[in-house]
GROMACS .gro file of C-alpha atoms in nm:
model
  374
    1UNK     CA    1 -17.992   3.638  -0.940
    2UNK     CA    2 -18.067   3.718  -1.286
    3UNK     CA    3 -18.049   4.044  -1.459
    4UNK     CA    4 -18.223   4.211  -1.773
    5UNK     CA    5 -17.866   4.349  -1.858
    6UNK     CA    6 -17.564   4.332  -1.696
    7UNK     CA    7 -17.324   4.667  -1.824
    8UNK     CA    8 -16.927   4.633  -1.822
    9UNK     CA    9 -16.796   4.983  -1.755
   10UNK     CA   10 -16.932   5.244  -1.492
   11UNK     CA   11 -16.846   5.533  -1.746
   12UNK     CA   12 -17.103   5.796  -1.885
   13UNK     CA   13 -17.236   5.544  -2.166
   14UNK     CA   14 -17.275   5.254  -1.933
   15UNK     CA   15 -17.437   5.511  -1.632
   16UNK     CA   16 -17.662   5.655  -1.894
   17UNK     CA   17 -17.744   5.334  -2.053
   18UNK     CA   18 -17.805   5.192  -1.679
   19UNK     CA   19 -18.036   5.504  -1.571
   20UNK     CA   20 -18.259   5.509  -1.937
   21UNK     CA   21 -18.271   5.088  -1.897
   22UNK     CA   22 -18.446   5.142  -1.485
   23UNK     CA   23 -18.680   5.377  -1.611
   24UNK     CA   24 -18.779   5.116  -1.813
   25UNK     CA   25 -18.834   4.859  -1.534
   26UNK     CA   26 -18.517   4.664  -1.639
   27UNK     CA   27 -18.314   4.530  -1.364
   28UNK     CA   28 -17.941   4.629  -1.410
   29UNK     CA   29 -17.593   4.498  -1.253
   30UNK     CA   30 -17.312   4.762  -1.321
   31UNK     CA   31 -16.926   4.629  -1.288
   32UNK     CA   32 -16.623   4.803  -1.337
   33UNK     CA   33 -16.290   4.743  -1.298
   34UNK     CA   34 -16.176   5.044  -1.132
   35UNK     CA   35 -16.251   5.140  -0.767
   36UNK     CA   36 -16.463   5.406  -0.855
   37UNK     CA   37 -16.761   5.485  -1.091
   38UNK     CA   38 -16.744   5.747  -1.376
   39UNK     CA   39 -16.447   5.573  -1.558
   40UNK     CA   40 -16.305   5.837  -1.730
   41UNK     CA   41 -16.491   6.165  -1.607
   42UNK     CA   42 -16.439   6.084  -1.247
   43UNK     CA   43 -16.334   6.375  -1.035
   44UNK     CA   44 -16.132   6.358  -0.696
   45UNK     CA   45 -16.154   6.610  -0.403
   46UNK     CA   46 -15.863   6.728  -0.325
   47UNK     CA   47 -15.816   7.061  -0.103
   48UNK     CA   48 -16.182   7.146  -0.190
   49UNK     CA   49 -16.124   7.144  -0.561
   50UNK     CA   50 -16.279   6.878  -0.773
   51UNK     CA   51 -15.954   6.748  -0.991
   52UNK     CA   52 -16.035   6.561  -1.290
   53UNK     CA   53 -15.824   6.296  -1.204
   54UNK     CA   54 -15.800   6.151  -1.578
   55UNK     CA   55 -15.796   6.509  -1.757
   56UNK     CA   56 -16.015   6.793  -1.803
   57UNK     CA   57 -16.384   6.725  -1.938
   58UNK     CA   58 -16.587   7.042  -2.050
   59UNK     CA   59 -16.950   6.925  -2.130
   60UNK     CA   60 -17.061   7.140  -2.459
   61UNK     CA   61 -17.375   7.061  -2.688
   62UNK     CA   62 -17.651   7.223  -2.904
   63UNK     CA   63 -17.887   6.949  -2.827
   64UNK     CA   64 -18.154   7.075  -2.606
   65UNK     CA   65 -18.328   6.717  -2.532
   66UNK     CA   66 -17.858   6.657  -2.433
   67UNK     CA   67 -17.895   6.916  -2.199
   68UNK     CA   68 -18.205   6.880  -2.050
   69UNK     CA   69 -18.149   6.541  -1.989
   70UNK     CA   70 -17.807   6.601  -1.798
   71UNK     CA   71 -17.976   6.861  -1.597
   72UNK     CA   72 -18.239   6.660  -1.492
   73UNK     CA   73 -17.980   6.460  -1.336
   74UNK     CA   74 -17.739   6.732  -1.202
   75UNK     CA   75 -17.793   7.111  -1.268
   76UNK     CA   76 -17.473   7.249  -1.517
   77UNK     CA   77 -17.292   7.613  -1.379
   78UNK     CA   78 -17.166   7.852  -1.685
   79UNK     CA   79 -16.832   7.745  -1.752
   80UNK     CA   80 -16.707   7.865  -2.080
   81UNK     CA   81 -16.385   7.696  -2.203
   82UNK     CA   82 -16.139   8.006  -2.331
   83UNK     CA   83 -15.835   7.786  -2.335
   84UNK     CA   84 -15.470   8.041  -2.385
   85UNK     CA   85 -15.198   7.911  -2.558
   86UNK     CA   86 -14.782   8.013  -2.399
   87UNK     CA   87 -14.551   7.994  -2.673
   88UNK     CA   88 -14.216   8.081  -2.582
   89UNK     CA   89 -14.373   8.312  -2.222
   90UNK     CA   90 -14.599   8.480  -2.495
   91UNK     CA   91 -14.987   8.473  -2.435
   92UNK     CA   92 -15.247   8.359  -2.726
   93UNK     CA   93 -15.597   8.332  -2.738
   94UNK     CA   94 -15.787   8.041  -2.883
   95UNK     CA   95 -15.939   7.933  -3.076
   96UNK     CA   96 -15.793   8.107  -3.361
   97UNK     CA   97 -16.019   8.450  -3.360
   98UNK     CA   98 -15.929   8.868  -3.364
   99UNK     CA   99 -15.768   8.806  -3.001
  100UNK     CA  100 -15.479   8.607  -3.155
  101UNK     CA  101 -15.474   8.766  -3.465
  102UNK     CA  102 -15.413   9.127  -3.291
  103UNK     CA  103 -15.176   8.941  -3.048
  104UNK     CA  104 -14.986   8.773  -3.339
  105UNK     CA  105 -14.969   9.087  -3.574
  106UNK     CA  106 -15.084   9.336  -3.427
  107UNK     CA  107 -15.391   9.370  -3.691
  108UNK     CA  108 -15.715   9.528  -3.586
  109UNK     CA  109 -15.967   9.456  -3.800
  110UNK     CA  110 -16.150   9.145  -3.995
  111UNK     CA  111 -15.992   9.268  -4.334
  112UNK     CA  112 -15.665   9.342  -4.169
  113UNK     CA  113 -15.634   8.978  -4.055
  114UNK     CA  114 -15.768   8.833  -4.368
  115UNK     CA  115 -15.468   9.000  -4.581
  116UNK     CA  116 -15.291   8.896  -4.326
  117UNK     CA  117 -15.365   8.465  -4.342
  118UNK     CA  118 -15.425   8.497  -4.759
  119UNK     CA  119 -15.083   8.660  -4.777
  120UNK     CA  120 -14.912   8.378  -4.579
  121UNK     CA  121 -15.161   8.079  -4.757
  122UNK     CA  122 -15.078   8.258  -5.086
  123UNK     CA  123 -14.686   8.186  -5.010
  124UNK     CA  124 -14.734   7.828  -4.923
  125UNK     CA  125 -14.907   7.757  -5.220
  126UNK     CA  126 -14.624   7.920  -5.389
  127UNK     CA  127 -14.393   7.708  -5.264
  128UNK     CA  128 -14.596   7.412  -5.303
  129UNK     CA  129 -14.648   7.426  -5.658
  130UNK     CA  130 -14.293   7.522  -5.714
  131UNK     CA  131 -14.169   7.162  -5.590
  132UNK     CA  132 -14.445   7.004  -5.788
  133UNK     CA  133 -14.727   6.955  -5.526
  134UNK     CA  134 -15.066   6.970  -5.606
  135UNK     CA  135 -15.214   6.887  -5.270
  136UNK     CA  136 -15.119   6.883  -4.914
  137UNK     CA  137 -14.890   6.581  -4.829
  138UNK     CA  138 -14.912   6.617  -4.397
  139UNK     CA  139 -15.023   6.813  -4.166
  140UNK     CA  140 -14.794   7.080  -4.168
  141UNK     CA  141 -14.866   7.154  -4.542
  142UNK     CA  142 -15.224   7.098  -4.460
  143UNK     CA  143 -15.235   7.365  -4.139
  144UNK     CA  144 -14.998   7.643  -4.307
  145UNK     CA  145 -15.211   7.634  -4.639
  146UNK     CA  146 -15.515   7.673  -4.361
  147UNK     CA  147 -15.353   7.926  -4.150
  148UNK     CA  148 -15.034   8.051  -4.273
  149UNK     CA  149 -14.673   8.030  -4.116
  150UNK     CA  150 -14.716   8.212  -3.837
  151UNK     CA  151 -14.976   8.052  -3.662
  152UNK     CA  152 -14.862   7.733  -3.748
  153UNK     CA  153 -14.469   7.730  -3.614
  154UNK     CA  154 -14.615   7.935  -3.297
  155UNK     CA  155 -14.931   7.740  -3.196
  156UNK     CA  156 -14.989   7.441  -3.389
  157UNK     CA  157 -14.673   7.245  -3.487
  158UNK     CA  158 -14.488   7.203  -3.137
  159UNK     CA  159 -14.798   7.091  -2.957
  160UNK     CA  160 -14.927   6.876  -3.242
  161UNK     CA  161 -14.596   6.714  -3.257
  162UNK     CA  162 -14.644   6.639  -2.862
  163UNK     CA  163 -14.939   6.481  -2.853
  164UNK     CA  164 -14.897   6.242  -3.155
  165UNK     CA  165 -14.540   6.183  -3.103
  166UNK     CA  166 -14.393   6.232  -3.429
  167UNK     CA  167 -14.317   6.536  -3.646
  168UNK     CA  168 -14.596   6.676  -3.828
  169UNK     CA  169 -14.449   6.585  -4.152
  170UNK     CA  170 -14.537   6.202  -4.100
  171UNK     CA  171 -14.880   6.271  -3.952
  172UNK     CA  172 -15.171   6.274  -4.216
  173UNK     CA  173 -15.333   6.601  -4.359
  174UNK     CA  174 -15.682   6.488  -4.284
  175UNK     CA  175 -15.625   6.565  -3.927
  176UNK     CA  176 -15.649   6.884  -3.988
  177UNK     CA  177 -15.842   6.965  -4.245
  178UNK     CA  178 -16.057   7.217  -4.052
  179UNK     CA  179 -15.951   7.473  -3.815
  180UNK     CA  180 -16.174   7.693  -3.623
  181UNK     CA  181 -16.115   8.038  -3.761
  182UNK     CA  182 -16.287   8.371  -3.634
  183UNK     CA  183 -16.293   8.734  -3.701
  184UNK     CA  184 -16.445   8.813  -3.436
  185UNK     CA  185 -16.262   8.881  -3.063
  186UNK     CA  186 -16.430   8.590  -2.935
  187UNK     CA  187 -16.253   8.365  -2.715
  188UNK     CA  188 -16.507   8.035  -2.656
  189UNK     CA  189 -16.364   7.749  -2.746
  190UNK     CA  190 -16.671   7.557  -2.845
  191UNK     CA  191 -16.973   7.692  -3.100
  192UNK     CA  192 -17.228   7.472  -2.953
  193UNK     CA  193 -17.530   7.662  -2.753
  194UNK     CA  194 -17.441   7.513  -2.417
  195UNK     CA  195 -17.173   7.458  -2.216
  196UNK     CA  196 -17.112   7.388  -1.844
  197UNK     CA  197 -16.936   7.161  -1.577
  198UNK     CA  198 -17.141   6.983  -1.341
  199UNK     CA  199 -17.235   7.149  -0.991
  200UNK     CA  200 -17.038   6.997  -0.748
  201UNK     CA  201 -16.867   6.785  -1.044
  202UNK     CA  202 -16.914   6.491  -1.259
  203UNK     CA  203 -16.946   6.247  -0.953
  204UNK     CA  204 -17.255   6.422  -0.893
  205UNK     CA  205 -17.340   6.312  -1.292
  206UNK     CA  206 -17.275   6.007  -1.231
  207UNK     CA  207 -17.386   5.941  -0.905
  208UNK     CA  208 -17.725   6.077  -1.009
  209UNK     CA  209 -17.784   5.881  -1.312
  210UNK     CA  210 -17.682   5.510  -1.114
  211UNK     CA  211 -17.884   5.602  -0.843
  212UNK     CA  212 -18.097   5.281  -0.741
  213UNK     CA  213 -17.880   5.078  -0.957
  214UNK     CA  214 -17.688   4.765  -0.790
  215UNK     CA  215 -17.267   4.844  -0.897
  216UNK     CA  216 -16.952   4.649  -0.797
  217UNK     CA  217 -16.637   4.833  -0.844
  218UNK     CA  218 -16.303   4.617  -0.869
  219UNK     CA  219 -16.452   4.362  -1.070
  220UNK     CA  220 -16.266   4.247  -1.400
  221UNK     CA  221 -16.537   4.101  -1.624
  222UNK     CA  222 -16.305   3.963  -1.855
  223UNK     CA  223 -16.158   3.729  -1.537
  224UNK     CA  224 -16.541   3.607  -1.516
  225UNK     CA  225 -16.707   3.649  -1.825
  226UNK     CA  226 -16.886   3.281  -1.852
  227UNK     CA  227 -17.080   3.381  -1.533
  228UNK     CA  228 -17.162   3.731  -1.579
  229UNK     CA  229 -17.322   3.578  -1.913
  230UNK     CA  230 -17.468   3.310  -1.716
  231UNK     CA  231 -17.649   3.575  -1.513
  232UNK     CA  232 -17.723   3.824  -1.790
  233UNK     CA  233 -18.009   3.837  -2.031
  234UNK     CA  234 -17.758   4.109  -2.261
  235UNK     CA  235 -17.462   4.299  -2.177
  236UNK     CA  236 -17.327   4.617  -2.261
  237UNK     CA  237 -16.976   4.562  -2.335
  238UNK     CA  238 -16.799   4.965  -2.280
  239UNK     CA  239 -16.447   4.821  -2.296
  240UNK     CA  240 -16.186   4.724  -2.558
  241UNK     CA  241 -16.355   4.530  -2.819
  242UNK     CA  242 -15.998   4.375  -2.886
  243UNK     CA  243 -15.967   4.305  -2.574
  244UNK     CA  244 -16.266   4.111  -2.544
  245UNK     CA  245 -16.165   3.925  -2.876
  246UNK     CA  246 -15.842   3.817  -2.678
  247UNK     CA  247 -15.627   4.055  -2.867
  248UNK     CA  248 -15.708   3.761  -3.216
  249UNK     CA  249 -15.624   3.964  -3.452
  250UNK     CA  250 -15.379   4.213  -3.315
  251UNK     CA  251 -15.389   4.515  -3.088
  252UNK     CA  252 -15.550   4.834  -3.165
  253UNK     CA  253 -15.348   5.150  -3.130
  254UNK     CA  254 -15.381   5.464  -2.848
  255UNK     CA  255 -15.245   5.713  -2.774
  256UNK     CA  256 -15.246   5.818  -2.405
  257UNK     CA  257 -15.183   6.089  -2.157
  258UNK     CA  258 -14.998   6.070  -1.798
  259UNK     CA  259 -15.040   6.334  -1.550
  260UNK     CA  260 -14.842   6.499  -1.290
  261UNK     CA  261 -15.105   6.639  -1.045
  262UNK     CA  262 -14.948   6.947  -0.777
  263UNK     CA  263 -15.107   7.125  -0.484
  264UNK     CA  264 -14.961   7.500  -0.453
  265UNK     CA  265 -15.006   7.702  -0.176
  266UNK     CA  266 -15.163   7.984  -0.374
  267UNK     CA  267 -15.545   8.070  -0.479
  268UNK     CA  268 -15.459   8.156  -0.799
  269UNK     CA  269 -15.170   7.989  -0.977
  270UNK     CA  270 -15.239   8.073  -1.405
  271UNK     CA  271 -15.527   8.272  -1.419
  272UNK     CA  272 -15.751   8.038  -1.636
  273UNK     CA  273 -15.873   7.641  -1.621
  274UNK     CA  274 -15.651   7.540  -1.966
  275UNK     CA  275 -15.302   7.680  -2.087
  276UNK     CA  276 -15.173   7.447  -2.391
  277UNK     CA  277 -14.782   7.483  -2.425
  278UNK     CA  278 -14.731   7.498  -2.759
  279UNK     CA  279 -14.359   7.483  -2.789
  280UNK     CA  280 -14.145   7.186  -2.830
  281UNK     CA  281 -13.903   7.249  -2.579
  282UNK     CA  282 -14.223   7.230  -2.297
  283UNK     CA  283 -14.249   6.854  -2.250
  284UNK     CA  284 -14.625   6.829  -2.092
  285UNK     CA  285 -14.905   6.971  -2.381
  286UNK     CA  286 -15.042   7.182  -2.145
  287UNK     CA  287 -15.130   7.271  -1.789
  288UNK     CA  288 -15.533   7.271  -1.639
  289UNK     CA  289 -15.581   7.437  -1.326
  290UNK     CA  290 -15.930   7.227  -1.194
  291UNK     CA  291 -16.052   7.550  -0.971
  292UNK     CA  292 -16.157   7.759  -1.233
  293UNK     CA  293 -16.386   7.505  -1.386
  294UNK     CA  294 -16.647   7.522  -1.079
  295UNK     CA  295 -16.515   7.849  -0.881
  296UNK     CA  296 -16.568   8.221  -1.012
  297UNK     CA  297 -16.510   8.559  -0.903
  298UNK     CA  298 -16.408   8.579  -0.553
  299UNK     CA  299 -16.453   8.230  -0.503
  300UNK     CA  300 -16.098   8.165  -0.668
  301UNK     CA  301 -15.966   8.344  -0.344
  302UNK     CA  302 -16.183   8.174  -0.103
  303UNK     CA  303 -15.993   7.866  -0.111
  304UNK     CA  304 -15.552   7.945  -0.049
  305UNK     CA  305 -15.447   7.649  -0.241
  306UNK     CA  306 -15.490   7.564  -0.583
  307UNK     CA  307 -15.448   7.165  -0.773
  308UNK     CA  308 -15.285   7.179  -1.142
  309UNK     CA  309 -15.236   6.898  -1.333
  310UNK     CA  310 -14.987   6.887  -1.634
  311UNK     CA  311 -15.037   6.640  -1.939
  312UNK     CA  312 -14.811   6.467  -2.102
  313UNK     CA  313 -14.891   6.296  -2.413
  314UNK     CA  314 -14.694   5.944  -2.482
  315UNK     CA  315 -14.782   5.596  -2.705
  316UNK     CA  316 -14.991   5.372  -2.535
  317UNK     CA  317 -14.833   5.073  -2.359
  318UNK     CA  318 -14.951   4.775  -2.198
  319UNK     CA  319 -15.076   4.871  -1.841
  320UNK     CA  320 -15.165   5.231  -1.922
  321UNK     CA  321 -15.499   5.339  -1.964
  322UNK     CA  322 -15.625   5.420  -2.348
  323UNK     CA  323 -15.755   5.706  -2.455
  324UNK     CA  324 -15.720   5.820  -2.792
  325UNK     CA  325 -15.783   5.590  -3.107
  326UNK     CA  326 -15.513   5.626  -3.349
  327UNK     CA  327 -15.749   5.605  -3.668
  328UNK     CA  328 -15.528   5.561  -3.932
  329UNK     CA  329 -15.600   5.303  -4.258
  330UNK     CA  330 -15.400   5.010  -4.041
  331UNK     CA  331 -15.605   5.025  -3.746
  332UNK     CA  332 -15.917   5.065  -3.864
  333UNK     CA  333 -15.926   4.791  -4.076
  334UNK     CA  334 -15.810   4.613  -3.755
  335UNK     CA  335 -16.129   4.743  -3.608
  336UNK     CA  336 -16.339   4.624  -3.861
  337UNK     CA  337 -16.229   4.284  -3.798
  338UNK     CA  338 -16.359   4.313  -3.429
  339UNK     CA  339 -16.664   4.440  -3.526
  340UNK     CA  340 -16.762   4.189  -3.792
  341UNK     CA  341 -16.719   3.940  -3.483
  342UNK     CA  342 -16.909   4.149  -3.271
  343UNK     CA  343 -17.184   4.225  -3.465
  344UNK     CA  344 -17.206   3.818  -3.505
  345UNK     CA  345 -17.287   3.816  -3.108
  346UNK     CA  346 -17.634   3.878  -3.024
  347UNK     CA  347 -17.589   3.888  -2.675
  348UNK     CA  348 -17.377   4.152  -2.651
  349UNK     CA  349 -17.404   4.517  -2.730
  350UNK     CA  350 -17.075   4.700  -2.780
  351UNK     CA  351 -17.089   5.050  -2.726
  352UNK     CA  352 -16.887   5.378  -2.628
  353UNK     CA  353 -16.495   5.503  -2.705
  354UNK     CA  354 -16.308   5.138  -2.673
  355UNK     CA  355 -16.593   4.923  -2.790
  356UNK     CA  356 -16.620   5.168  -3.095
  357UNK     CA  357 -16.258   5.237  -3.136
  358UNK     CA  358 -16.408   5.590  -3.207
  359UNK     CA  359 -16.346   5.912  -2.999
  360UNK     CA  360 -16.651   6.029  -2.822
  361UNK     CA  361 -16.716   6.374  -2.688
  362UNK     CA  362 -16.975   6.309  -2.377
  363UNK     CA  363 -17.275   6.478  -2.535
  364UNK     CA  364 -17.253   6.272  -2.858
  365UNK     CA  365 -17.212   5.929  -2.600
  366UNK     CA  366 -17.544   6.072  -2.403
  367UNK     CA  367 -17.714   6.144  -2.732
  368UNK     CA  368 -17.645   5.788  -2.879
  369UNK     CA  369 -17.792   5.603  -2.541
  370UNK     CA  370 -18.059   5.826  -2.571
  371UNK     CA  371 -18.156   5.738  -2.922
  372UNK     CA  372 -18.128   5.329  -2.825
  373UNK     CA  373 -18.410   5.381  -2.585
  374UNK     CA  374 -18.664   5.553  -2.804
   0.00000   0.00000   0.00000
């Protein structure tokens, strides 16, 4: 059988891709090498609760023809992300706004906090320009000229340091060269004009946009490319791009995150969906407890037990699944390399986190398949 496109990945680009491409008339063949569709965003029922089985996904955008689209598919409930940070068994609000200002100094007001961060900014730049530095070096110069000392040793440095695995000395300013900072007690997360989690979850997402769509799950494309190309007017490639390549050049680095999913025999085990450990001494980054992304109110009691999931963040490894690029100088000129081969390929289209070597949120990967079918 032959197919207008057959798509290599049963994520949200590849679904969305697969969906717009139907409605077009196109015939599609969907394979993934999982056992499930949704790759990355799939969600597993477990006492009742939807876990996000490969960490928690909060949908956020301010593009209306974003949402509409994704409630065509699957109407969105009101989750707003208000993730609290535990440093040390002491409670912050983020992002960064009057909440965690009055928690961290006890000031009251906008002006209050300002003196507060310029007085603290005013001392690193002190310092800076007493040992001869003209411009932040790292992060941790970058963040404490941003933020002040305070903010940065209690909520920033230990958790950075987690998640990229070395100290924040050795990890480059630019990563931080903006921090959302409010004066206003305002605890949601994101600025963008909606926000939600799927009803019923992101299987429903999924489900809804392959609907009618032929898919094979446990199918490695890469153990059977020369036929799927045989069968295949184009392909969308969603996977590694060095991969593909056969590693030529060298492999691309992640970094990646391992879980440790519990049940606990209680309705209500922290109170909110996402609590970041910022400390050092903490070994997971932080803890999500799936409930409170879909349940509300008195629904939180309705169900006894509760699912938590802590992350850990480690260096990617053979065997492990990749999630975030590590975009430094090195490997994106790596990248480049792929791409200059795969733009040479006109069969293929390469598209979506490992085919980019970019990190995607899921609005911006809904709002790029979008603008391919237009």
């Amino acid at each position: 059988m032959k197919y207008d496109y057959v798509i290599v990945g049963a994520g949200l680009y590849g679904a969305t891709f697969a969906h717009l491409a139907k409605k077009e008339g196109k015939k599609c063949l969907v394979i993934d090498r999982r056992p499930h569709i949704g790759g990355n965003i799939y969600c597993e029922n477990v006492e009742g609760i939807n876990v996000h089985k490969y960490g928690a996904h909060i949908f956020h955008t301010s593009n209306k023809e974003v949402w509409d689209f994704v409630n065509s598919i699957v109407e969105f409930n009101r989750y707003t992300n208000s993730p609290v940070a535990n440093y040390k068994g002491d409670y912050f609000n983020l992002p960064f706004n009057m909440n965690t200002f009055y928690q961290m100094w006890g000031v009251k007001t906008p002006a209050e906090a300002k003196v507060k961060i310029e007085e603290q900014k005013q001392e690193a730049v002190e310092r800076m320009r007493a040992a001869g530095i003209e411009e932040a070096r790292n992060l941790e110069e970058q963040a404490i000229l941003l933020i002040g000392k305070d903010i940065y040793e209690k909520l920033i440095k230990g958790y950075t340091e987690k998640q990229w695995g070395r100290p924040a000395t050795e990890i480059p300013a630019f990563i931080i060269k903006r921090l959302p900072v409010r004066f206003v007690y305002d605890n949601n997360y994101f600025n963008d004009k909606y926000q939600g989690i799927p009803v019923g979850g992101y299987n429903k997402l999924i489900e809804g946009l392959l609907d009618g769509t032929e898919v094979k799950c446990d199918v490695d494309f890469m153990a059977d490319k020369e036929y799927y190309e045989s069968i295949a007017d184009k392909i969308l490639f969603t996977g590694a791009i060095d991969e593909f390549f056969g590693y030529q050049f060298g492999k691309l680095a992640y970094r990646t995150i391992s879980f440790e999913h519990e049940i606990h025999e209680v309705s209500n085990y922290q109170g909110n969906a996402v609590i970041n450990y910022t400390e050092a001494e903490v070994p997971y980054t932080r803890i999500i407890e799936h409930k409170h992304f879909e349940m509300f109110g008195d629904e939180v009691d309705k169900n006894a037990k509760t699912v938590i999931s802590k992350e850990y963040s480690t260096e990617w490894k053979e065997g492990m699944e990749p999630y975030y690029p590590i975009n430094d100088a090195e490997n994106n000129t790596l990248y480049q390399k792929y791409k200059d081969q795969a733009d040479q390929n006109s069969k293929y289209i390469f598209g979506g986190r490992l085919a980019e070597y970019k990190y995607y949120d899921m609005a911006p990967i809904i709002e790029k398949v979008l603008e391919i079918f237009k």
